[in-house]
Short mmCIF file of C-alpha atoms in Angstrom, two decimals:
data_model
loop_
_atom_site.label_atom_id
_atom_site.label_comp_id
_atom_site.label_asym_id
_atom_site.label_seq_id
_atom_site.Cartn_x
_atom_site.Cartn_y
_atom_site.Cartn_z
CA UNK A 1 117.01 103.05 63.78
CA UNK A 2 114.56 105.94 63.69
CA UNK A 3 114.22 108.46 66.53
CA UNK A 4 112.03 107.47 69.49
CA UNK A 5 109.25 109.57 71.02
CA UNK A 6 110.37 112.92 72.39
CA UNK A 7 111.18 113.04 76.07
CA UNK A 8 108.94 115.06 78.34
CA UNK A 9 111.72 117.41 79.23
CA UNK A 10 112.89 120.81 78.15
CA UNK A 11 112.10 121.60 74.55
CA UNK A 12 109.73 118.65 74.13
CA UNK A 13 106.26 119.53 72.84
CA UNK A 14 103.51 118.82 75.37
CA UNK A 15 101.51 115.65 74.76
CA UNK A 16 97.86 116.32 74.00
CA UNK A 17 95.01 113.86 74.49
CA UNK A 18 91.69 113.83 72.68
CA UNK A 19 88.49 114.18 74.67
CA UNK A 20 87.71 110.49 74.18
CA UNK A 21 91.17 109.51 75.43
CA UNK A 22 90.85 111.77 78.48
CA UNK A 23 87.44 110.33 79.35
CA UNK A 24 88.67 106.77 78.77
CA UNK A 25 91.51 107.39 81.20
CA UNK A 26 89.25 109.08 83.75
CA UNK A 27 86.92 106.07 84.06
CA UNK A 28 89.82 103.68 84.70
CA UNK A 29 89.60 104.12 88.46
CA UNK A 30 85.80 103.94 88.63
CA UNK A 31 85.69 100.37 89.98
CA UNK A 32 88.24 101.25 92.66
CA UNK A 33 86.27 104.35 93.59
CA UNK A 34 83.01 102.42 93.90
CA UNK A 35 84.65 99.85 96.15
CA UNK A 36 86.51 102.49 98.19
CA UNK A 37 83.25 104.34 98.79
CA UNK A 38 81.67 101.22 100.28
CA UNK A 39 84.87 100.23 102.10
CA UNK A 40 85.45 103.50 103.92
CA UNK A 41 81.86 104.63 104.41
CA UNK A 42 80.12 101.38 105.27
CA UNK A 43 82.63 98.73 106.41
CA UNK A 44 82.77 99.81 110.06
CA UNK A 45 79.03 100.46 110.11
CA UNK A 46 78.28 97.11 108.46
CA UNK A 47 80.50 95.09 110.79
CA UNK A 48 79.51 96.95 113.96
CA UNK A 49 75.83 97.85 113.51
CA UNK A 50 74.63 95.18 111.05
CA UNK A 51 76.81 92.16 111.83
CA UNK A 52 77.16 93.12 115.54
CA UNK A 53 80.93 92.57 115.70
CA UNK A 54 82.89 94.49 118.33
CA UNK A 55 84.38 97.88 117.52
CA UNK A 56 87.92 96.52 117.90
CA UNK A 57 87.15 93.54 115.66
CA UNK A 58 85.78 95.86 112.96
CA UNK A 59 88.79 98.15 113.30
CA UNK A 60 91.20 95.20 113.12
CA UNK A 61 89.70 94.02 109.83
CA UNK A 62 90.00 97.50 108.34
CA UNK A 63 93.58 97.76 109.65
CA UNK A 64 94.43 94.43 107.99
CA UNK A 65 93.16 95.77 104.69
CA UNK A 66 95.05 99.03 104.96
CA UNK A 67 98.33 97.34 105.92
CA UNK A 68 97.98 94.84 103.06
CA UNK A 69 97.27 97.71 100.68
CA UNK A 70 100.18 99.72 102.05
CA UNK A 71 102.66 96.83 101.67
CA UNK A 72 101.51 95.94 98.16
CA UNK A 73 101.46 99.50 96.83
CA UNK A 74 105.22 100.30 96.72
CA UNK A 75 106.01 96.77 95.48
CA UNK A 76 103.57 97.15 92.61
CA UNK A 77 104.97 100.62 91.90
CA UNK A 78 108.53 99.29 91.75
CA UNK A 79 107.57 96.41 89.46
CA UNK A 80 105.51 98.66 87.19
CA UNK A 81 108.50 100.98 86.78
CA UNK A 82 110.99 98.13 86.27
CA UNK A 83 109.01 96.30 83.59
CA UNK A 84 109.33 97.82 80.14
CA UNK A 85 107.82 95.06 78.06
CA UNK A 86 104.78 95.53 75.88
CA UNK A 87 102.17 93.15 74.55
CA UNK A 88 99.78 94.58 71.92
CA UNK A 89 98.06 97.59 73.55
CA UNK A 90 99.42 96.74 77.01
CA UNK A 91 102.40 98.34 78.64
CA UNK A 92 103.39 97.61 82.26
CA UNK A 93 100.91 100.15 83.71
CA UNK A 94 97.85 98.74 81.95
CA UNK A 95 98.97 95.16 82.63
CA UNK A 96 99.07 95.82 86.38
CA UNK A 97 95.75 97.63 86.11
CA UNK A 98 94.19 94.52 84.55
CA UNK A 99 95.61 92.21 87.23
CA UNK A 100 94.29 94.48 89.97
CA UNK A 101 90.85 94.74 88.39
CA UNK A 102 90.44 90.95 88.27
CA UNK A 103 91.46 90.62 91.93
CA UNK A 104 88.95 93.29 93.01
CA UNK A 105 86.09 91.73 91.03
CA UNK A 106 86.69 88.27 92.49
CA UNK A 107 87.06 89.27 96.16
CA UNK A 108 85.03 92.37 96.99
CA UNK A 109 81.48 90.86 97.05
CA UNK A 110 82.53 88.35 99.74
CA UNK A 111 83.49 91.14 102.16
CA UNK A 112 79.93 92.50 102.35
CA UNK A 113 78.22 89.10 102.30
CA UNK A 114 77.46 86.80 105.25
CA UNK A 115 80.21 84.43 106.30
CA UNK A 116 79.70 81.10 104.51
CA UNK A 117 79.36 78.28 107.02
CA UNK A 118 79.08 80.62 110.01
CA UNK A 119 76.20 80.41 112.44
CA UNK A 120 74.96 82.17 115.54
CA UNK A 121 77.40 80.17 117.69
CA UNK A 122 80.46 80.99 115.54
CA UNK A 123 82.97 82.98 117.62
CA UNK A 124 83.86 86.43 116.34
CA UNK A 125 87.60 85.68 115.76
CA UNK A 126 86.69 82.76 113.47
CA UNK A 127 84.26 84.91 111.47
CA UNK A 128 86.82 87.69 111.09
CA UNK A 129 89.44 85.12 110.03
CA UNK A 130 87.09 84.07 107.22
CA UNK A 131 86.99 87.62 105.84
CA UNK A 132 90.78 88.09 106.13
CA UNK A 133 91.91 86.46 102.83
CA UNK A 134 89.22 88.27 100.84
CA UNK A 135 90.31 91.58 102.34
CA UNK A 136 93.98 90.94 101.48
CA UNK A 137 93.23 89.94 97.85
CA UNK A 138 90.91 92.92 97.44
CA UNK A 139 93.47 95.37 98.80
CA UNK A 140 96.24 93.94 96.61
CA UNK A 141 94.02 94.39 93.56
CA UNK A 142 92.98 97.86 94.66
CA UNK A 143 96.61 98.91 95.15
CA UNK A 144 97.70 97.54 91.77
CA UNK A 145 94.89 99.37 89.99
CA UNK A 146 95.45 102.63 91.85
CA UNK A 147 99.22 102.82 91.31
CA UNK A 148 98.97 101.83 87.65
CA UNK A 149 96.25 104.39 87.01
CA UNK A 150 97.92 107.28 88.83
CA UNK A 151 101.32 106.65 87.23
CA UNK A 152 99.76 106.95 83.78
CA UNK A 153 99.08 110.69 84.30
CA UNK A 154 102.67 111.90 83.66
CA UNK A 155 102.98 109.24 80.95
CA UNK A 156 99.99 110.53 78.99
CA UNK A 157 100.45 114.32 79.34
CA UNK A 158 103.38 116.63 80.11
CA UNK A 159 101.76 120.08 80.55
CA UNK A 160 101.10 121.10 84.17
CA UNK A 161 97.60 122.32 83.37
CA UNK A 162 96.82 119.15 81.43
CA UNK A 163 97.87 117.13 84.48
CA UNK A 164 95.47 119.14 86.63
CA UNK A 165 92.68 118.65 84.09
CA UNK A 166 93.30 114.89 83.93
CA UNK A 167 93.44 114.68 87.72
CA UNK A 168 90.25 116.74 88.02
CA UNK A 169 88.47 114.53 85.48
CA UNK A 170 89.63 111.48 87.40
CA UNK A 171 88.28 112.97 90.62
CA UNK A 172 85.03 113.95 88.93
CA UNK A 173 84.44 110.28 88.18
CA UNK A 174 85.48 109.47 91.74
CA UNK A 175 82.69 111.73 92.93
CA UNK A 176 80.29 110.17 90.43
CA UNK A 177 81.24 106.75 91.81
CA UNK A 178 80.41 107.89 95.32
CA UNK A 179 77.14 109.38 94.12
CA UNK A 180 76.32 106.04 92.49
CA UNK A 181 77.03 104.11 95.69
CA UNK A 182 75.09 106.46 97.96
CA UNK A 183 72.18 106.74 95.56
CA UNK A 184 71.97 102.96 95.25
CA UNK A 185 72.30 102.58 99.04
CA UNK A 186 69.40 105.00 99.60
CA UNK A 187 67.25 103.14 97.06
CA UNK A 188 68.03 99.72 98.55
CA UNK A 189 67.38 100.93 102.11
CA UNK A 190 64.11 102.49 100.98
CA UNK A 191 62.97 99.31 99.22
CA UNK A 192 64.06 97.15 102.13
CA UNK A 193 61.71 98.90 104.60
CA UNK A 194 58.86 96.71 105.82
CA UNK A 195 55.51 97.76 104.26
CA UNK A 196 53.61 97.19 107.51
CA UNK A 197 55.37 100.06 109.23
CA UNK A 198 53.86 103.52 109.13
CA UNK A 199 55.91 106.40 107.67
CA UNK A 200 56.83 107.94 111.04
CA UNK A 201 57.98 104.62 112.50
CA UNK A 202 59.85 103.65 109.33
CA UNK A 203 61.83 106.89 109.37
CA UNK A 204 63.10 106.01 112.86
CA UNK A 205 64.11 102.47 111.92
CA UNK A 206 67.74 101.79 112.79
CA UNK A 207 70.30 99.53 111.15
CA UNK A 208 70.32 95.87 112.13
CA UNK A 209 70.77 92.32 110.91
CA UNK A 210 67.76 92.75 108.60
CA UNK A 211 69.93 95.04 106.44
CA UNK A 212 72.46 92.33 105.47
CA UNK A 213 70.84 91.81 102.01
CA UNK A 214 71.10 95.56 101.36
CA UNK A 215 74.88 95.59 101.66
CA UNK A 216 75.28 92.29 99.80
CA UNK A 217 73.23 93.56 96.84
CA UNK A 218 75.06 96.88 96.91
CA UNK A 219 78.44 95.13 96.65
CA UNK A 220 77.23 93.05 93.68
CA UNK A 221 75.97 96.20 91.96
CA UNK A 222 79.32 97.89 92.58
CA UNK A 223 81.42 95.19 90.91
CA UNK A 224 78.98 94.88 88.00
CA UNK A 225 79.00 98.58 87.13
CA UNK A 226 82.72 98.91 87.83
CA UNK A 227 83.59 96.06 85.46
CA UNK A 228 81.92 97.88 82.57
CA UNK A 229 83.90 101.08 83.16
CA UNK A 230 87.17 99.15 83.54
CA UNK A 231 86.52 97.61 80.12
CA UNK A 232 86.02 101.10 78.63
CA UNK A 233 89.36 102.19 80.12
CA UNK A 234 91.25 99.28 78.60
CA UNK A 235 89.64 99.79 75.21
CA UNK A 236 90.19 103.55 75.02
CA UNK A 237 93.54 104.20 76.75
CA UNK A 238 96.81 103.58 74.92
CA UNK A 239 99.94 103.48 77.03
CA UNK A 240 102.89 105.32 75.51
CA UNK A 241 105.88 103.22 74.48
CA UNK A 242 108.82 104.00 76.74
CA UNK A 243 112.40 102.83 77.01
CA UNK A 244 113.51 100.69 79.94
CA UNK A 245 115.44 102.56 82.62
CA UNK A 246 118.39 100.44 83.69
CA UNK A 247 120.41 100.91 86.83
CA UNK A 248 124.13 101.45 86.21
CA UNK A 249 126.38 98.43 86.63
CA UNK A 250 129.91 97.34 85.81
CA UNK A 251 129.05 97.08 82.12
CA UNK A 252 127.50 100.56 81.92
CA UNK A 253 129.28 103.00 79.57
CA UNK A 254 131.54 105.53 81.25
CA UNK A 255 130.00 108.34 79.23
CA UNK A 256 126.22 108.05 79.41
CA UNK A 257 124.00 109.94 76.97
CA UNK A 258 122.95 113.40 78.08
CA UNK A 259 119.32 112.34 78.51
CA UNK A 260 120.27 109.44 80.82
CA UNK A 261 122.06 111.77 83.22
CA UNK A 262 118.73 113.15 84.36
CA UNK A 263 117.02 109.82 85.07
CA UNK A 264 115.89 109.43 88.67
CA UNK A 265 115.84 105.85 89.89
CA UNK A 266 113.72 104.75 92.85
CA UNK A 267 116.64 105.02 95.31
CA UNK A 268 117.34 108.61 94.22
CA UNK A 269 113.87 109.69 95.33
CA UNK A 270 114.71 108.70 98.90
CA UNK A 271 117.31 111.49 99.02
CA UNK A 272 115.00 114.18 97.65
CA UNK A 273 113.57 116.49 100.39
CA UNK A 274 110.64 117.37 98.12
CA UNK A 275 109.68 113.68 98.05
CA UNK A 276 109.03 113.78 101.80
CA UNK A 277 107.37 117.22 101.72
CA UNK A 278 104.79 116.17 99.14
CA UNK A 279 104.46 112.76 100.81
CA UNK A 280 103.50 114.30 104.16
CA UNK A 281 101.00 116.60 102.49
CA UNK A 282 99.47 113.71 100.53
CA UNK A 283 99.26 111.53 103.65
CA UNK A 284 97.56 114.31 105.63
CA UNK A 285 95.13 114.88 102.78
CA UNK A 286 94.19 111.22 102.59
CA UNK A 287 93.75 111.03 106.36
CA UNK A 288 91.24 113.89 106.24
CA UNK A 289 89.33 112.50 103.25
CA UNK A 290 89.29 108.82 104.26
CA UNK A 291 88.70 109.19 108.00
CA UNK A 292 85.90 111.73 107.54
CA UNK A 293 84.34 109.31 105.04
CA UNK A 294 84.78 106.37 107.41
CA UNK A 295 83.18 108.08 110.41
CA UNK A 296 80.52 110.31 108.84
CA UNK A 297 77.99 107.43 108.93
CA UNK A 298 78.79 106.72 112.59
CA UNK A 299 78.48 110.43 113.40
CA UNK A 300 75.10 110.65 111.70
CA UNK A 301 73.79 107.44 113.28
CA UNK A 302 74.98 107.78 116.87
CA UNK A 303 75.87 111.45 117.52
CA UNK A 304 73.01 113.05 115.60
CA UNK A 305 70.59 110.07 116.01
CA UNK A 306 69.37 110.41 112.41
CA UNK A 307 67.38 107.67 110.60
CA UNK A 308 69.38 105.21 108.55
CA UNK A 309 68.46 106.82 105.21
CA UNK A 310 70.81 109.69 106.14
CA UNK A 311 73.86 107.42 105.83
CA UNK A 312 73.16 107.64 102.09
CA UNK A 313 71.77 111.16 101.62
CA UNK A 314 74.39 113.11 103.61
CA UNK A 315 77.42 111.51 101.89
CA UNK A 316 75.57 112.09 98.62
CA UNK A 317 75.42 115.83 99.36
CA UNK A 318 79.14 115.76 100.21
CA UNK A 319 80.11 114.28 96.89
CA UNK A 320 77.72 116.34 94.80
CA UNK A 321 79.35 119.47 96.18
CA UNK A 322 82.76 117.88 95.63
CA UNK A 323 81.86 117.09 92.03
CA UNK A 324 80.98 120.69 91.17
CA UNK A 325 84.06 122.05 92.91
CA UNK A 326 86.33 119.57 91.08
CA UNK A 327 85.19 121.06 87.77
CA UNK A 328 86.72 124.40 88.84
CA UNK A 329 90.12 122.98 89.78
CA UNK A 330 91.89 123.70 86.48
CA UNK A 331 91.01 127.44 86.23
CA UNK A 332 91.50 127.99 89.97
CA UNK A 333 94.92 126.32 89.93
CA UNK A 334 95.88 128.34 86.88
CA UNK A 335 94.74 131.59 88.51
CA UNK A 336 96.12 131.36 92.06
CA UNK A 337 98.50 128.39 91.94
CA UNK A 338 98.67 125.02 93.69
CA UNK A 339 99.54 126.20 97.20
CA UNK A 340 96.81 128.82 97.51
CA UNK A 341 94.21 126.45 96.03
CA UNK A 342 95.11 123.85 98.64
CA UNK A 343 94.96 126.51 101.37
CA UNK A 344 91.44 127.54 100.33
CA UNK A 345 90.25 123.92 100.52
CA UNK A 346 91.92 123.48 103.89
CA UNK A 347 90.24 126.58 105.30
CA UNK A 348 86.84 125.23 104.23
CA UNK A 349 87.54 121.94 106.06
CA UNK A 350 88.67 123.79 109.20
CA UNK A 351 85.44 125.81 109.06
CA UNK A 352 83.49 122.54 109.00
CA UNK A 353 85.48 121.24 111.98
CA UNK A 354 84.82 124.42 113.98
CA UNK A 355 81.10 124.23 113.18
CA UNK A 356 80.84 120.60 114.32
CA UNK A 357 82.84 121.35 117.49
CA UNK A 358 80.65 124.29 118.54
CA UNK A 359 77.21 122.90 117.61
CA UNK A 360 75.86 119.64 119.05
CA UNK A 361 72.65 119.50 116.99
CA UNK A 362 72.90 120.66 113.38
CA UNK A 363 69.31 120.01 112.26
CA UNK A 364 68.79 120.80 108.57
CA UNK A 365 72.14 122.63 108.63
CA UNK A 366 73.77 119.18 108.44
CA UNK A 367 73.31 119.44 104.66
CA UNK A 368 75.24 122.72 104.56
CA UNK A 369 78.00 121.26 106.72
CA UNK A 370 78.19 118.21 104.44
CA UNK A 371 78.50 120.53 101.44
CA UNK A 372 81.42 122.36 103.06
CA UNK A 373 83.20 119.10 103.82
CA UNK A 374 82.67 117.88 100.26
CA UNK A 375 84.06 121.06 98.69
CA UNK A 376 87.08 121.10 101.00
CA UNK A 377 87.95 117.43 100.51
CA UNK A 378 87.63 117.65 96.73
CA UNK A 379 89.85 120.73 96.59
CA UNK A 380 92.72 119.38 98.70
CA UNK A 381 92.62 115.91 97.13
CA UNK A 382 92.77 117.11 93.52
CA UNK A 383 95.48 119.66 94.35
CA UNK A 384 97.64 117.18 96.29
CA UNK A 385 97.49 114.73 93.38
CA UNK A 386 98.49 117.52 91.00
CA UNK A 387 101.42 118.37 93.29
CA UNK A 388 102.52 114.74 93.15
CA UNK A 389 102.42 114.83 89.35
CA UNK A 390 104.48 118.05 89.49
CA UNK A 391 107.04 116.31 91.70
CA UNK A 392 107.45 113.47 89.19
CA UNK A 393 107.65 115.84 86.23
CA UNK A 394 109.50 114.23 83.30
CA UNK A 395 110.77 111.32 85.44
CA UNK A 396 107.87 109.08 84.46
CA UNK A 397 110.00 105.91 84.40
CA UNK A 398 109.98 105.93 88.23
CA UNK A 399 106.60 107.60 88.71
CA UNK A 400 104.84 104.44 89.87
CA UNK A 401 107.34 104.10 92.75
CA UNK A 402 106.58 107.66 93.88
CA UNK A 403 102.83 107.04 93.86
CA UNK A 404 103.35 103.68 95.52
CA UNK A 405 105.51 105.05 98.33
CA UNK A 406 103.07 107.86 99.06
CA UNK A 407 100.13 105.52 98.96
CA UNK A 408 101.98 103.21 101.37
CA UNK A 409 102.25 105.95 103.99
CA UNK A 410 98.62 106.92 103.38
CA UNK A 411 97.24 103.38 103.80
CA UNK A 412 99.27 102.50 106.89
CA UNK A 413 98.48 105.84 108.55
CA UNK A 414 94.75 105.41 107.85
CA UNK A 415 94.72 101.86 109.20
CA UNK A 416 96.57 102.78 112.38
CA UNK A 417 94.37 105.85 112.93
CA UNK A 418 91.19 103.77 112.61
CA UNK A 419 92.56 101.13 114.99
CA UNK A 420 93.45 103.81 117.58
CA UNK A 421 89.98 105.36 117.30
CA UNK A 422 88.26 101.98 117.57
CA UNK A 423 90.37 101.08 120.61
CA UNK A 424 89.19 104.27 122.33
CA UNK A 425 85.53 103.31 121.82
CA UNK A 426 83.80 104.01 125.16
CA UNK A 427 81.27 101.14 125.12
CA UNK A 428 82.29 97.69 126.33
CA UNK A 429 79.61 95.72 124.49
CA UNK A 430 79.18 95.24 120.73
CA UNK A 431 76.33 97.75 120.62
CA UNK A 432 76.80 101.46 121.16
CA UNK A 433 75.77 103.09 124.42
CA UNK A 434 74.97 106.73 125.24
CA UNK A 435 78.68 107.59 125.35
CA UNK A 436 78.84 106.99 121.58
CA UNK A 437 77.09 110.30 120.97
CA UNK A 438 79.92 112.43 122.28
CA UNK A 439 82.62 110.02 121.07
CA UNK A 440 81.84 110.17 117.35
CA UNK A 441 81.16 113.91 117.63
CA UNK A 442 84.75 114.55 118.69
CA UNK A 443 86.10 111.96 116.27
CA UNK A 444 84.74 114.06 113.40
CA UNK A 445 86.31 117.19 114.89
CA UNK A 446 89.69 115.46 115.30
CA UNK A 447 89.88 113.88 111.84
CA UNK A 448 89.03 117.16 110.09
CA UNK A 449 90.33 119.89 112.39
CA UNK A 450 93.24 118.06 114.03
CA UNK A 451 94.61 116.46 110.87
CA UNK A 452 93.80 119.68 109.00
CA UNK A 453 96.28 121.55 111.20
CA UNK A 454 98.94 118.92 110.40
CA UNK A 455 98.22 119.42 106.70
CA UNK A 456 98.64 123.17 107.18
CA UNK A 457 102.14 122.62 108.59
CA UNK A 458 103.03 120.46 105.58
CA UNK A 459 101.75 123.17 103.27
CA UNK A 460 103.90 125.75 105.06
CA UNK A 461 107.00 123.68 104.29
CA UNK A 462 106.13 123.85 100.59
CA UNK A 463 105.67 127.62 100.80
CA UNK A 464 109.14 128.00 102.34
CA UNK A 465 110.86 125.32 100.24
CA UNK A 466 108.99 124.89 96.92
CA UNK A 467 109.01 121.59 95.04
CA UNK A 468 112.42 121.25 93.43
CA UNK A 469 114.54 118.22 92.51
CA UNK A 470 118.31 117.91 92.42
CA UNK A 471 120.02 116.70 89.24
CA UNK A 472 121.31 113.15 89.75
CA UNK A 473 124.28 111.57 88.03
CA UNK A 474 123.52 107.90 87.27
CA UNK A 475 127.09 107.00 88.25
CA UNK A 476 126.67 108.34 91.79
CA UNK A 477 126.88 105.60 94.41
CA UNK A 478 124.19 105.90 97.09
#
C-alpha cells in the first residue's frame, strides 16, 4: 500500500490552493449569506411592520429558528467528523453541504411569503404555527451548510496565513451577498412605490402590508442566485481524502502509531481550556454582528424616523465598508497578529456605540456611523474565524465538531437575546408607539457597546493565556 497524503502537522508541507479553487470555496456559503442577510435584517421588520404581528410573536419565531439551528449544528458537526466515506468528488463535508443547500432552497421562500390559507380572521398563534416547520427545515439546512463549509478550511489549507486568506475571501463574498440583498431590496422598494405619489410624499412612505410582494420577490431572488453559486462550489471544490478517526475500544492496539497519539476526538475538546476561550470570543463576536444587523432596520425606522429606503441603503454602506476592510485582513493579521487585529476592530465598534449613545439625531452622519460599524464587524468576524481555525490546527478530523459547538452557543445566545429584547418592547399593541424611538436607540447601544465589553474580556483571556492545546493520549479514559 502506498503512502497516504501527508498530515498537516510538523514537517508537512503546507497545502496550496489555486486561485480558482480558492474562489470556488469562497462562494460555497453565498446562499447561506444571502438568506442570513434577509433573516437577520428583515425578519423582525417583516413580521412586525409588514405583517403586523406582535413583537413577542416575531421574537418567538426568530428564537425558534435560532434554537433549531443551535441544536442541529453540533449534531451535524459530529456526523460530518464521524463519516469518512467518499462517493466520487464528495467527502462527508461536501455531502452535508449538499443536503443543507437543498433544505434551504425548498424552505426559505415560504418564510417571507404570505401564510397559505390564512385570512384576516386567522389568529396570530395559528399563523406563526404555519411558519414554524419552514423555519426549522431552513435552519437545519443552514446549519448543515455552514458547518460543512467552515470545517473545510483546515482541510484545504494548513498555513496560518492561507487560513486567514481563505476566511477573508469567504467573508468578502459574505459582504457581497449582503450588498446583493440590500441593493435588490432598495430596487424593489423603489419600483413598488405608487406612481401617483409625489416625490416628497413617497420619500416619507412607511412600511406596511403593501410591501408583502417586495419581501416575497426578494426571497425568490435570493434562492435563485444562491443556487447558482452553490453549484459553482460543488463543481470547483475537491474535498481532500482523509482517514477515518476511530475511537479506541477493546480491540484497539496497545501501541498506537505515533501519528494517532495526537488525534483529538470530540470529547477531548471539552477538556481544553482554549476551546472555551475561543468559543466565548466567537459567541460575543456573533452577538455583536447578528444583533446589530437584526436591529439596525428598527433603529433607522423608529428611532431615526427615516424613510423605508434607508433600510436598504444604510446596511449597504455597512457591508461595502466591511468588504473593503476584509481585503486587508491578511496583511494586517500578518503585521500585528490576531489579538491586536481583533482589538482594533473592537475599538471601532465601541466608538460607534459611544457615538449612537451620545447623539440622538445623526443626520447625514448616519452613513459615517454605518461605515464604522461595518469595518468593525468585518474585522472581528474574520479574525475570530481565523482564531477558530488556529485552535483546530492539524486536528481536522474533529474540526466540524468544534465549529458546530461554537455555532451552537452563538445561535442559542442570539435567539435568547432577541427574545429578551422583544419581551422588553415598551408598546402593548402590534404597532410601535412613541416609546419605540428611545427603545431601539438603546438597543443599538447595548448590542454593540455592551456586548463589545464582554468581547473585550474574552480577548483579555487570550492575551493572558494564548491558544494552546494539550497533547492527548488516545488510551486516556475521560
